[in-house]
Amino acid sequence: MSIVLQPSRRASVAVPIGPLKVGGDAPIIVQSMTNTDTADIDGTVDQVAALAAAGSELVRLTVDRDEAAKAVPHIRDKLDARGVSVPLIGDFHYIGHTLLDDNPACAEALAKYRINPGNVGFKGKKDSQFSSMIETALTYDRPVRIGVNWGSLDQDLVVTMMDENSKRAEPLEAALVTREALVRSALDSAERARTLGMGAEKIILSCKVSGVQDLIAVYSELAGRCDYALHLGLTEAGMGSKGIVASSTAMAILLQNGIGDTIRVSLTPEPGGERTQEVIVAQEILQTMGLRSFSPMVIACPGCGRTTSTVFQELAQKIQTHVRASMPAWRKKYSGVENLNLAVMGCIVNGPGESKHADIGISLPGTGEEPAAPVFIDGKKEMTLRGPAIAEDFKKIIDDYITSRYKPKS
């Protein structure tokens, strides 16, 4: 039985961000964020380029002080010189209004501004500082993301709502009031931006939390009460498998119900780990759900007592690495290569069958089987590989297939 996707609730009006569009009929966009000091121009350029090469379509930078703001236009120039056109987003907190006013080159170099209504200003300064950032966005014709986060939620709003709740005949649980405060903060801020002259096609909203059930509840409520483009992300998702599983679970449920126009997987990098992992995970969420295709899929069996040899595990790893390393060049050269399906199987039980279902599949010998690996192309057995060079031989088969199957881009 196939899974039926729910009718889309995605924003009806697309938001332009540089050459991209978010919402409407546009594909769901993958976003990431650097963890370099933005004032370190070369280090930030290197990381943005790596994230873009991995497939990030938007990259957010921390702009937290004057040195960072002054670095942004130089980062943009150096990326352009490398041929890296990925739009840059400025992440502003506390003094964003001042940084944008004092650094017009930064305001112009950024493709979008992220504003946090929880710390854009406090008490009497909140409205004026928020207004200043919106006015700058209008001056440079830039969209904004009004990004609420429960770690920096507007405390005046929370206190007011908690007081109101305490006077109810049947007060709601504090967690429900907090969820409502997140949604109201986003919607009230969007309405304020609209009164200042910003159109709906320039506004993206987000309400990030770190709990899976909270994220599902908050975004379901937000989606039912507005038609703005929505950015999904489980904030502070965590490290390794915990962060991947939590982000995948929460966002998959929302995406399945048509909620979300951009996504980010906020993984804590493991020591020595690559920042690009969050991009790969985001892509794999969308691709495994059938919402987008980014890179050839490599299907591989988990192994069992019939596959005591590590040959198929090593081959699967080598093929996955080869695909990821080659994809930036393939993406530029060939149309549709991201739809290629590959299979690396470990024994005779499911190996031949799974290999026939893939565009290219190989069934390696399991324990006690003949030391031969039949290769299936488009459902037909085409050859058998033997010997120590199976990995290199199979890579060549993949490369040759791509060259002959997919049309070069003009």
PDB file of N, CA and C in Angstrom, residues 141-233:
ATOM      1  N   ASP A 141      15.140  45.809  -0.758  1.00  0.00           N
ATOM      2  CA  ASP A 141      14.237  44.826  -1.371  1.00  0.00           C
ATOM      3  C   ASP A 141      14.633  43.406  -0.978  1.00  0.00           C
ATOM      4  N   ARG A 142      14.825  43.194   0.320  1.00  0.00           N
ATOM      5  CA  ARG A 142      15.221  41.892   0.833  1.00  0.00           C
ATOM      6  C   ARG A 142      14.085  41.257   1.637  1.00  0.00           C
ATOM      7  N   PRO A 143      13.907  39.944   1.527  1.00  0.00           N
ATOM      8  CA  PRO A 143      12.946  39.258   2.383  1.00  0.00           C
ATOM      9  C   PRO A 143      13.520  39.082   3.780  1.00  0.00           C
ATOM     10  N   VAL A 144      12.650  38.768   4.732  1.00  0.00           N
ATOM     11  CA  VAL A 144      13.097  38.520   6.103  1.00  0.00           C
ATOM     12  C   VAL A 144      12.519  37.198   6.583  1.00  0.00           C
ATOM     13  N   ARG A 145      13.250  36.546   7.475  1.00  0.00           N
ATOM     14  CA  ARG A 145      12.666  35.443   8.235  1.00  0.00           C
ATOM     15  C   ARG A 145      12.469  35.925   9.653  1.00  0.00           C
ATOM     16  N   ILE A 146      11.243  35.917  10.080  1.00  0.00           N
ATOM     17  CA  ILE A 146      10.934  36.228  11.467  1.00  0.00           C
ATOM     18  C   ILE A 146      11.017  34.907  12.214  1.00  0.00           C
ATOM     19  N   GLY A 147      12.134  34.726  12.925  1.00  0.00           N
ATOM     20  CA  GLY A 147      12.446  33.435  13.515  1.00  0.00           C
ATOM     21  C   GLY A 147      12.303  33.435  15.020  1.00  0.00           C
ATOM     22  N   VAL A 148      11.216  32.851  15.505  1.00  0.00           N
ATOM     23  CA  VAL A 148      10.982  32.739  16.945  1.00  0.00           C
ATOM     24  C   VAL A 148      11.660  31.468  17.452  1.00  0.00           C
ATOM     25  N   ASN A 149      12.235  31.533  18.637  1.00  0.00           N
ATOM     26  CA  ASN A 149      12.900  30.380  19.228  1.00  0.00           C
ATOM     27  C   ASN A 149      12.543  30.338  20.707  1.00  0.00           C
ATOM     28  N   TRP A 150      12.151  29.149  21.187  1.00  0.00           N
ATOM     29  CA  TRP A 150      11.674  29.124  22.577  1.00  0.00           C
ATOM     30  C   TRP A 150      12.796  29.336  23.584  1.00  0.00           C
ATOM     31  N   GLY A 151      14.044  29.310  23.128  1.00  0.00           N
ATOM     32  CA  GLY A 151      15.149  29.636  24.027  1.00  0.00           C
ATOM     33  C   GLY A 151      15.341  31.130  24.193  1.00  0.00           C
ATOM     34  N   SER A 152      14.713  31.909  23.333  1.00  0.00           N
ATOM     35  CA  SER A 152      14.826  33.374  23.417  1.00  0.00           C
ATOM     36  C   SER A 152      13.474  34.020  23.157  1.00  0.00           C
ATOM     37  N   LEU A 153      12.446  33.390  23.665  1.00  0.00           N
ATOM     38  CA  LEU A 153      11.081  33.875  23.471  1.00  0.00           C
ATOM     39  C   LEU A 153      10.867  35.190  24.230  1.00  0.00           C
ATOM     40  N   ASP A 154      10.095  36.074  23.630  1.00  0.00           N
ATOM     41  CA  ASP A 154       9.770  37.371  24.233  1.00  0.00           C
ATOM     42  C   ASP A 154       9.147  37.157  25.613  1.00  0.00           C
ATOM     43  N   GLN A 155       9.899  37.479  26.650  1.00  0.00           N
ATOM     44  CA  GLN A 155       9.440  37.202  28.008  1.00  0.00           C
ATOM     45  C   GLN A 155       8.273  38.080  28.432  1.00  0.00           C
ATOM     46  N   ASP A 156       8.191  39.306  27.901  1.00  0.00           N
ATOM     47  CA  ASP A 156       7.043  40.153  28.215  1.00  0.00           C
ATOM     48  C   ASP A 156       5.764  39.507  27.708  1.00  0.00           C
ATOM     49  N   LEU A 157       5.830  38.948  26.508  1.00  0.00           N
ATOM     50  CA  LEU A 157       4.664  38.272  25.939  1.00  0.00           C
ATOM     51  C   LEU A 157       4.303  37.039  26.757  1.00  0.00           C
ATOM     52  N   VAL A 158       5.315  36.270  27.154  1.00  0.00           N
ATOM     53  CA  VAL A 158       5.063  35.059  27.941  1.00  0.00           C
ATOM     54  C   VAL A 158       4.399  35.406  29.273  1.00  0.00           C
ATOM     55  N   VAL A 159       4.928  36.417  29.944  1.00  0.00           N
ATOM     56  CA  VAL A 159       4.365  36.813  31.255  1.00  0.00           C
ATOM     57  C   VAL A 159       2.919  37.261  31.094  1.00  0.00           C
ATOM     58  N   THR A 160       2.668  38.065  30.061  1.00  0.00           N
ATOM     59  CA  THR A 160       1.299  38.549  29.818  1.00  0.00           C
ATOM     60  C   THR A 160       0.346  37.382  29.576  1.00  0.00           C
ATOM     61  N   MET A 161       0.773  36.430  28.755  1.00  0.00           N
ATOM     62  CA  MET A 161      -0.089  35.304  28.431  1.00  0.00           C
ATOM     63  C   MET A 161      -0.269  34.374  29.621  1.00  0.00           C
ATOM     64  N   MET A 162       0.765  34.220  30.424  1.00  0.00           N
ATOM     65  CA  MET A 162       0.630  33.386  31.621  1.00  0.00           C
ATOM     66  C   MET A 162      -0.338  34.024  32.612  1.00  0.00           C
ATOM     67  N   ASP A 163      -0.280  35.364  32.713  1.00  0.00           N
ATOM     68  CA  ASP A 163      -1.214  36.062  33.601  1.00  0.00           C
ATOM     69  C   ASP A 163      -2.649  35.888  33.104  1.00  0.00           C
ATOM     70  N   GLU A 164      -2.826  36.022  31.804  1.00  0.00           N
ATOM     71  CA  GLU A 164      -4.156  35.839  31.221  1.00  0.00           C
ATOM     72  C   GLU A 164      -4.654  34.410  31.463  1.00  0.00           C
ATOM     73  N   ASN A 165      -3.760  33.469  31.323  1.00  0.00           N
ATOM     74  CA  ASN A 165      -4.140  32.067  31.502  1.00  0.00           C
ATOM     75  C   ASN A 165      -4.539  31.774  32.947  1.00  0.00           C
ATOM     76  N   SER A 166      -3.851  32.404  33.897  1.00  0.00           N
ATOM     77  CA  SER A 166      -4.147  32.152  35.314  1.00  0.00           C
ATOM     78  C   SER A 166      -5.537  32.627  35.697  1.00  0.00           C
ATOM     79  N   LYS A 167      -6.102  33.543  34.915  1.00  0.00           N
ATOM     80  CA  LYS A 167      -7.426  34.087  35.210  1.00  0.00           C
ATOM     81  C   LYS A 167      -8.545  33.288  34.552  1.00  0.00           C
ATOM     82  N   ARG A 168      -8.165  32.305  33.747  1.00  0.00           N
ATOM     83  CA  ARG A 168      -9.180  31.464  33.100  1.00  0.00           C
ATOM     84  C   ARG A 168      -9.867  30.573  34.131  1.00  0.00           C
ATOM     85  N   ALA A 169     -11.100  30.225  33.867  1.00  0.00           N
ATOM     86  CA  ALA A 169     -11.819  29.319  34.768  1.00  0.00           C
ATOM     87  C   ALA A 169     -11.110  27.978  34.851  1.00  0.00           C
ATOM     88  N   GLU A 170     -10.561  27.530  33.696  1.00  0.00           N
ATOM     89  CA  GLU A 170      -9.797  26.290  33.647  1.00  0.00           C
ATOM     90  C   GLU A 170      -8.473  26.580  32.939  1.00  0.00           C
ATOM     91  N   PRO A 171      -7.458  26.991  33.695  1.00  0.00           N
ATOM     92  CA  PRO A 171      -6.175  27.356  33.080  1.00  0.00           C
ATOM     93  C   PRO A 171      -5.569  26.202  32.285  1.00  0.00           C
ATOM     94  N   LEU A 172      -4.901  26.576  31.178  1.00  0.00           N
ATOM     95  CA  LEU A 172      -4.211  25.593  30.356  1.00  0.00           C
ATOM     96  C   LEU A 172      -2.868  25.246  30.976  1.00  0.00           C
ATOM     97  N   GLU A 173      -2.316  24.110  30.563  1.00  0.00           N
ATOM     98  CA  GLU A 173      -0.974  23.744  31.021  1.00  0.00           C
ATOM     99  C   GLU A 173       0.026  24.779  30.513  1.00  0.00           C
ATOM    100  N   ALA A 174       1.080  25.010  31.301  1.00  0.00           N
ATOM    101  CA  ALA A 174       2.078  26.021  30.944  1.00  0.00           C
ATOM    102  C   ALA A 174       2.698  25.740  29.580  1.00  0.00           C
ATOM    103  N   ALA A 175       2.898  24.465  29.246  1.00  0.00           N
ATOM    104  CA  ALA A 175       3.508  24.117  27.962  1.00  0.00           C
ATOM    105  C   ALA A 175       2.633  24.569  26.796  1.00  0.00           C
ATOM    106  N   LEU A 176       1.307  24.464  26.961  1.00  0.00           N
ATOM    107  CA  LEU A 176       0.405  24.888  25.893  1.00  0.00           C
ATOM    108  C   LEU A 176       0.420  26.396  25.729  1.00  0.00           C
ATOM    109  N   VAL A 177       0.551  27.097  26.834  1.00  0.00           N
ATOM    110  CA  VAL A 177       0.635  28.563  26.768  1.00  0.00           C
ATOM    111  C   VAL A 177       1.922  28.987  26.067  1.00  0.00           C
ATOM    112  N   THR A 178       3.011  28.286  26.357  1.00  0.00           N
ATOM    113  CA  THR A 178       4.289  28.599  25.716  1.00  0.00           C
ATOM    114  C   THR A 178       4.214  28.359  24.210  1.00  0.00           C
ATOM    115  N   ARG A 179       3.592  27.264  23.806  1.00  0.00           N
ATOM    116  CA  ARG A 179       3.421  26.995  22.377  1.00  0.00           C
ATOM    117  C   ARG A 179       2.634  28.121  21.708  1.00  0.00           C
ATOM    118  N   GLU A 180       1.559  28.538  22.366  1.00  0.00           N
ATOM    119  CA  GLU A 180       0.744  29.613  21.804  1.00  0.00           C
ATOM    120  C   GLU A 180       1.537  30.915  21.750  1.00  0.00           C
ATOM    121  N   ALA A 181       2.404  31.151  22.722  1.00  0.00           N
ATOM    122  CA  ALA A 181       3.228  32.359  22.723  1.00  0.00           C
ATOM    123  C   ALA A 181       4.177  32.364  21.532  1.00  0.00           C
ATOM    124  N   LEU A 182       4.728  31.212  21.196  1.00  0.00           N
ATOM    125  CA  LEU A 182       5.597  31.113  20.019  1.00  0.00           C
ATOM    126  C   LEU A 182       4.850  31.502  18.752  1.00  0.00           C
ATOM    127  N   VAL A 183       3.682  30.920  18.583  1.00  0.00           N
ATOM    128  CA  VAL A 183       2.892  31.195  17.384  1.00  0.00           C
ATOM    129  C   VAL A 183       2.472  32.659  17.338  1.00  0.00           C
ATOM    130  N   ARG A 184       1.994  33.173  18.467  1.00  0.00           N
ATOM    131  CA  ARG A 184       1.535  34.561  18.485  1.00  0.00           C
ATOM    132  C   ARG A 184       2.684  35.526  18.225  1.00  0.00           C
ATOM    133  N   SER A 185       3.862  35.242  18.777  1.00  0.00           N
ATOM    134  CA  SER A 185       5.020  36.110  18.545  1.00  0.00           C
ATOM    135  C   SER A 185       5.337  36.202  17.054  1.00  0.00           C
ATOM    136  N   ALA A 186       5.316  35.062  16.373  1.00  0.00           N
ATOM    137  CA  ALA A 186       5.598  35.047  14.934  1.00  0.00           C
ATOM    138  C   ALA A 186       4.534  35.810  14.151  1.00  0.00           C
ATOM    139  N   LEU A 187       3.268  35.524  14.440  1.00  0.00           N
ATOM    140  CA  LEU A 187       2.175  36.144  13.678  1.00  0.00           C
ATOM    141  C   LEU A 187       2.064  37.640  13.967  1.00  0.00           C
ATOM    142  N   ASP A 188       2.221  38.024  15.230  1.00  0.00           N
ATOM    143  CA  ASP A 188       2.147  39.455  15.570  1.00  0.00           C
ATOM    144  C   ASP A 188       3.292  40.225  14.907  1.00  0.00           C
ATOM    145  N   SER A 189       4.475  39.622  14.875  1.00  0.00           N
ATOM    146  CA  SER A 189       5.626  40.282  14.259  1.00  0.00           C
ATOM    147  C   SER A 189       5.432  40.398  12.754  1.00  0.00           C
ATOM    148  N   ALA A 190       4.870  39.370  12.142  1.00  0.00           N
ATOM    149  CA  ALA A 190       4.587  39.432  10.706  1.00  0.00           C
ATOM    150  C   ALA A 190       3.575  40.532  10.405  1.00  0.00           C
ATOM    151  N   GLU A 191       2.575  40.638  11.255  1.00  0.00           N
ATOM    152  CA  GLU A 191       1.572  41.684  11.061  1.00  0.00           C
ATOM    153  C   GLU A 191       2.200  43.069  11.200  1.00  0.00           C
ATOM    154  N   ARG A 192       3.120  43.210  12.144  1.00  0.00           N
ATOM    155  CA  ARG A 192       3.821  44.484  12.316  1.00  0.00           C
ATOM    156  C   ARG A 192       4.626  44.812  11.059  1.00  0.00           C
ATOM    157  N   ALA A 193       5.296  43.823  10.484  1.00  0.00           N
ATOM    158  CA  ALA A 193       6.060  44.041   9.255  1.00  0.00           C
ATOM    159  C   ALA A 193       5.133  44.459   8.113  1.00  0.00           C
ATOM    160  N   ARG A 194       3.941  43.864   8.064  1.00  0.00           N
ATOM    161  CA  ARG A 194       2.986  44.209   7.009  1.00  0.00           C
ATOM    162  C   ARG A 194       2.538  45.676   7.141  1.00  0.00           C
ATOM    163  N   THR A 195       2.309  46.130   8.381  1.00  0.00           N
ATOM    164  CA  THR A 195       1.876  47.524   8.570  1.00  0.00           C
ATOM    165  C   THR A 195       2.976  48.507   8.171  1.00  0.00           C
ATOM    166  N   LEU A 196       4.232  48.031   8.165  1.00  0.00           N
ATOM    167  CA  LEU A 196       5.356  48.879   7.755  1.00  0.00           C
ATOM    168  C   LEU A 196       5.569  48.860   6.243  1.00  0.00           C
ATOM    169  N   GLY A 197       4.759  48.072   5.539  1.00  0.00           N
ATOM    170  CA  GLY A 197       4.838  48.073   4.080  1.00  0.00           C
ATOM    171  C   GLY A 197       5.430  46.833   3.454  1.00  0.00           C
ATOM    172  N   MET A 198       5.747  45.819   4.253  1.00  0.00           N
ATOM    173  CA  MET A 198       6.341  44.595   3.699  1.00  0.00           C
ATOM    174  C   MET A 198       5.235  43.648   3.245  1.00  0.00           C
ATOM    175  N   GLY A 199       5.355  43.159   2.020  1.00  0.00           N
ATOM    176  CA  GLY A 199       4.361  42.246   1.485  1.00  0.00           C
ATOM    177  C   GLY A 199       4.543  40.835   2.000  1.00  0.00           C
ATOM    178  N   ALA A 200       3.484  40.035   1.894  1.00  0.00           N
ATOM    179  CA  ALA A 200       3.558  38.642   2.344  1.00  0.00           C
ATOM    180  C   ALA A 200       4.603  37.855   1.588  1.00  0.00           C
ATOM    181  N   GLU A 201       4.883  38.287   0.350  1.00  0.00           N
ATOM    182  CA  GLU A 201       5.866  37.577  -0.470  1.00  0.00           C
ATOM    183  C   GLU A 201       7.300  37.870  -0.044  1.00  0.00           C
ATOM    184  N   LYS A 202       7.467  38.628   1.013  1.00  0.00           N
ATOM    185  CA  LYS A 202       8.805  38.924   1.534  1.00  0.00           C
ATOM    186  C   LYS A 202       8.993  38.388   2.951  1.00  0.00           C
ATOM    187  N   ILE A 203       8.053  37.574   3.431  1.00  0.00           N
ATOM    188  CA  ILE A 203       8.096  37.133   4.823  1.00  0.00           C
ATOM    189  C   ILE A 203       8.108  35.613   4.919  1.00  0.00           C
ATOM    190  N   ILE A 204       9.052  35.089   5.689  1.00  0.00           N
ATOM    191  CA  ILE A 204       9.114  33.675   6.056  1.00  0.00           C
ATOM    192  C   ILE A 204       9.045  33.603   7.580  1.00  0.00           C
ATOM    193  N   LEU A 205       8.316  32.639   8.092  1.00  0.00           N
ATOM    194  CA  LEU A 205       8.194  32.485   9.548  1.00  0.00           C
ATOM    195  C   LEU A 205       8.811  31.168  10.003  1.00  0.00           C
ATOM    196  N   SER A 206       9.299  31.167  11.238  1.00  0.00           N
ATOM    197  CA  SER A 206       9.729  29.922  11.876  1.00  0.00           C
ATOM    198  C   SER A 206       9.448  30.008  13.362  1.00  0.00           C
ATOM    199  N   CYS A 207       9.175  28.859  13.971  1.00  0.00           N
ATOM    200  CA  CYS A 207       8.964  28.750  15.423  1.00  0.00           C
ATOM    201  C   CYS A 207       9.725  27.514  15.886  1.00  0.00           C
ATOM    202  N   LYS A 208      10.981  27.689  16.224  1.00  0.00           N
ATOM    203  CA  LYS A 208      11.825  26.535  16.510  1.00  0.00           C
ATOM    204  C   LYS A 208      11.823  26.164  17.992  1.00  0.00           C
ATOM    205  N   VAL A 209      11.729  24.868  18.217  1.00  0.00           N
ATOM    206  CA  VAL A 209      11.805  24.291  19.562  1.00  0.00           C
ATOM    207  C   VAL A 209      12.715  23.073  19.485  1.00  0.00           C
ATOM    208  N   SER A 210      13.021  22.467  20.619  1.00  0.00           N
ATOM    209  CA  SER A 210      13.935  21.327  20.607  1.00  0.00           C
ATOM    210  C   SER A 210      13.253  20.000  20.918  1.00  0.00           C
ATOM    211  N   GLY A 211      11.938  20.011  21.105  1.00  0.00           N
ATOM    212  CA  GLY A 211      11.194  18.775  21.357  1.00  0.00           C
ATOM    213  C   GLY A 211      10.391  18.373  20.140  1.00  0.00           C
ATOM    214  N   VAL A 212      10.422  17.097  19.803  1.00  0.00           N
ATOM    215  CA  VAL A 212       9.744  16.615  18.606  1.00  0.00           C
ATOM    216  C   VAL A 212       8.243  16.900  18.646  1.00  0.00           C
ATOM    217  N   GLN A 213       7.567  16.517  19.737  1.00  0.00           N
ATOM    218  CA  GLN A 213       6.126  16.724  19.815  1.00  0.00           C
ATOM    219  C   GLN A 213       5.781  18.217  19.840  1.00  0.00           C
ATOM    220  N   ASP A 214       6.627  19.015  20.491  1.00  0.00           N
ATOM    221  CA  ASP A 214       6.390  20.454  20.519  1.00  0.00           C
ATOM    222  C   ASP A 214       6.492  21.041  19.115  1.00  0.00           C
ATOM    223  N   LEU A 215       7.490  20.608  18.363  1.00  0.00           N
ATOM    224  CA  LEU A 215       7.670  21.143  17.015  1.00  0.00           C
ATOM    225  C   LEU A 215       6.465  20.809  16.141  1.00  0.00           C
ATOM    226  N   ILE A 216       6.014  19.578  16.207  1.00  0.00           N
ATOM    227  CA  ILE A 216       4.861  19.164  15.401  1.00  0.00           C
ATOM    228  C   ILE A 216       3.633  19.979  15.774  1.00  0.00           C
ATOM    229  N   ALA A 217       3.406  20.150  17.075  1.00  0.00           N
ATOM    230  CA  ALA A 217       2.228  20.887  17.533  1.00  0.00           C
ATOM    231  C   ALA A 217       2.292  22.357  17.144  1.00  0.00           C
ATOM    232  N   VAL A 218       3.454  22.982  17.340  1.00  0.00           N
ATOM    233  CA  VAL A 218       3.583  24.415  17.061  1.00  0.00           C
ATOM    234  C   VAL A 218       3.418  24.701  15.578  1.00  0.00           C
ATOM    235  N   TYR A 219       4.099  23.930  14.733  1.00  0.00           N
ATOM    236  CA  TYR A 219       4.007  24.198  13.289  1.00  0.00           C
ATOM    237  C   TYR A 219       2.640  23.826  12.725  1.00  0.00           C
ATOM    238  N   SER A 220       2.002  22.817  13.271  1.00  0.00           N
ATOM    239  CA  SER A 220       0.654  22.487  12.817  1.00  0.00           C
ATOM    240  C   SER A 220      -0.300  23.641  13.115  1.00  0.00           C
ATOM    241  N   GLU A 221      -0.143  24.231  14.290  1.00  0.00           N
ATOM    242  CA  GLU A 221      -0.962  25.383  14.662  1.00  0.00           C
ATOM    243  C   GLU A 221      -0.631  26.593  13.791  1.00  0.00           C
ATOM    244  N   LEU A 222       0.656  26.857  13.610  1.00  0.00           N
ATOM    245  CA  LEU A 222       1.088  28.008  12.813  1.00  0.00           C
ATOM    246  C   LEU A 222       0.602  27.879  11.369  1.00  0.00           C
ATOM    247  N   ALA A 223       0.725  26.689  10.804  1.00  0.00           N
ATOM    248  CA  ALA A 223       0.311  26.470   9.420  1.00  0.00           C
ATOM    249  C   ALA A 223      -1.184  26.673   9.242  1.00  0.00           C
ATOM    250  N   GLY A 224      -1.960  26.358  10.273  1.00  0.00           N
ATOM    251  CA  GLY A 224      -3.404  26.522  10.178  1.00  0.00           C
ATOM    252  C   GLY A 224      -3.867  27.955  10.323  1.00  0.00           C
ATOM    253  N   ARG A 225      -2.956  28.842  10.718  1.00  0.00           N
ATOM    254  CA  ARG A 225      -3.363  30.225  11.001  1.00  0.00           C
ATOM    255  C   ARG A 225      -2.695  31.263  10.103  1.00  0.00           C
ATOM    256  N   CYS A 226      -1.930  30.809   9.118  1.00  0.00           N
ATOM    257  CA  CYS A 226      -1.308  31.769   8.208  1.00  0.00           C
ATOM    258  C   CYS A 226      -1.002  31.112   6.875  1.00  0.00           C
ATOM    259  N   ASP A 227      -0.632  31.943   5.912  1.00  0.00           N
ATOM    260  CA  ASP A 227      -0.261  31.446   4.595  1.00  0.00           C
ATOM    261  C   ASP A 227       1.147  31.890   4.228  1.00  0.00           C
ATOM    262  N   TYR A 228       1.947  32.241   5.230  1.00  0.00           N
ATOM    263  CA  TYR A 228       3.329  32.622   4.970  1.00  0.00           C
ATOM    264  C   TYR A 228       4.177  31.386   4.681  1.00  0.00           C
ATOM    265  N   ALA A 229       5.279  31.589   3.973  1.00  0.00           N
ATOM    266  CA  ALA A 229       6.258  30.507   3.810  1.00  0.00           C
ATOM    267  C   ALA A 229       6.824  30.160   5.189  1.00  0.00           C
ATOM    268  N   LEU A 230       7.079  28.864   5.419  1.00  0.00           N
ATOM    269  CA  LEU A 230       7.544  28.402   6.726  1.00  0.00           C
ATOM    270  C   LEU A 230       8.894  27.710   6.604  1.00  0.00           C
ATOM    271  N   HIS A 231       9.772  28.045   7.535  1.00  0.00           N
ATOM    272  CA  HIS A 231      11.086  27.403   7.629  1.00  0.00           C
ATOM    273  C   HIS A 231      11.052  26.413   8.782  1.00  0.00           C
ATOM    274  N   LEU A 232      11.348  25.139   8.498  1.00  0.00           N
ATOM    275  CA  LEU A 232      11.306  24.087   9.519  1.00  0.00           C
ATOM    276  C   LEU A 232      12.696  23.808  10.076  1.00  0.00           C
ATOM    277  N   GLY A 233      12.720  23.487  11.352  1.00  0.00           N
ATOM    278  CA  GLY A 233      13.964  23.044  11.953  1.00  0.00           C
ATOM    279  C   GLY A 233      13.771  22.744  13.425  1.00  0.00           C
TER     280      GLY A 233
END
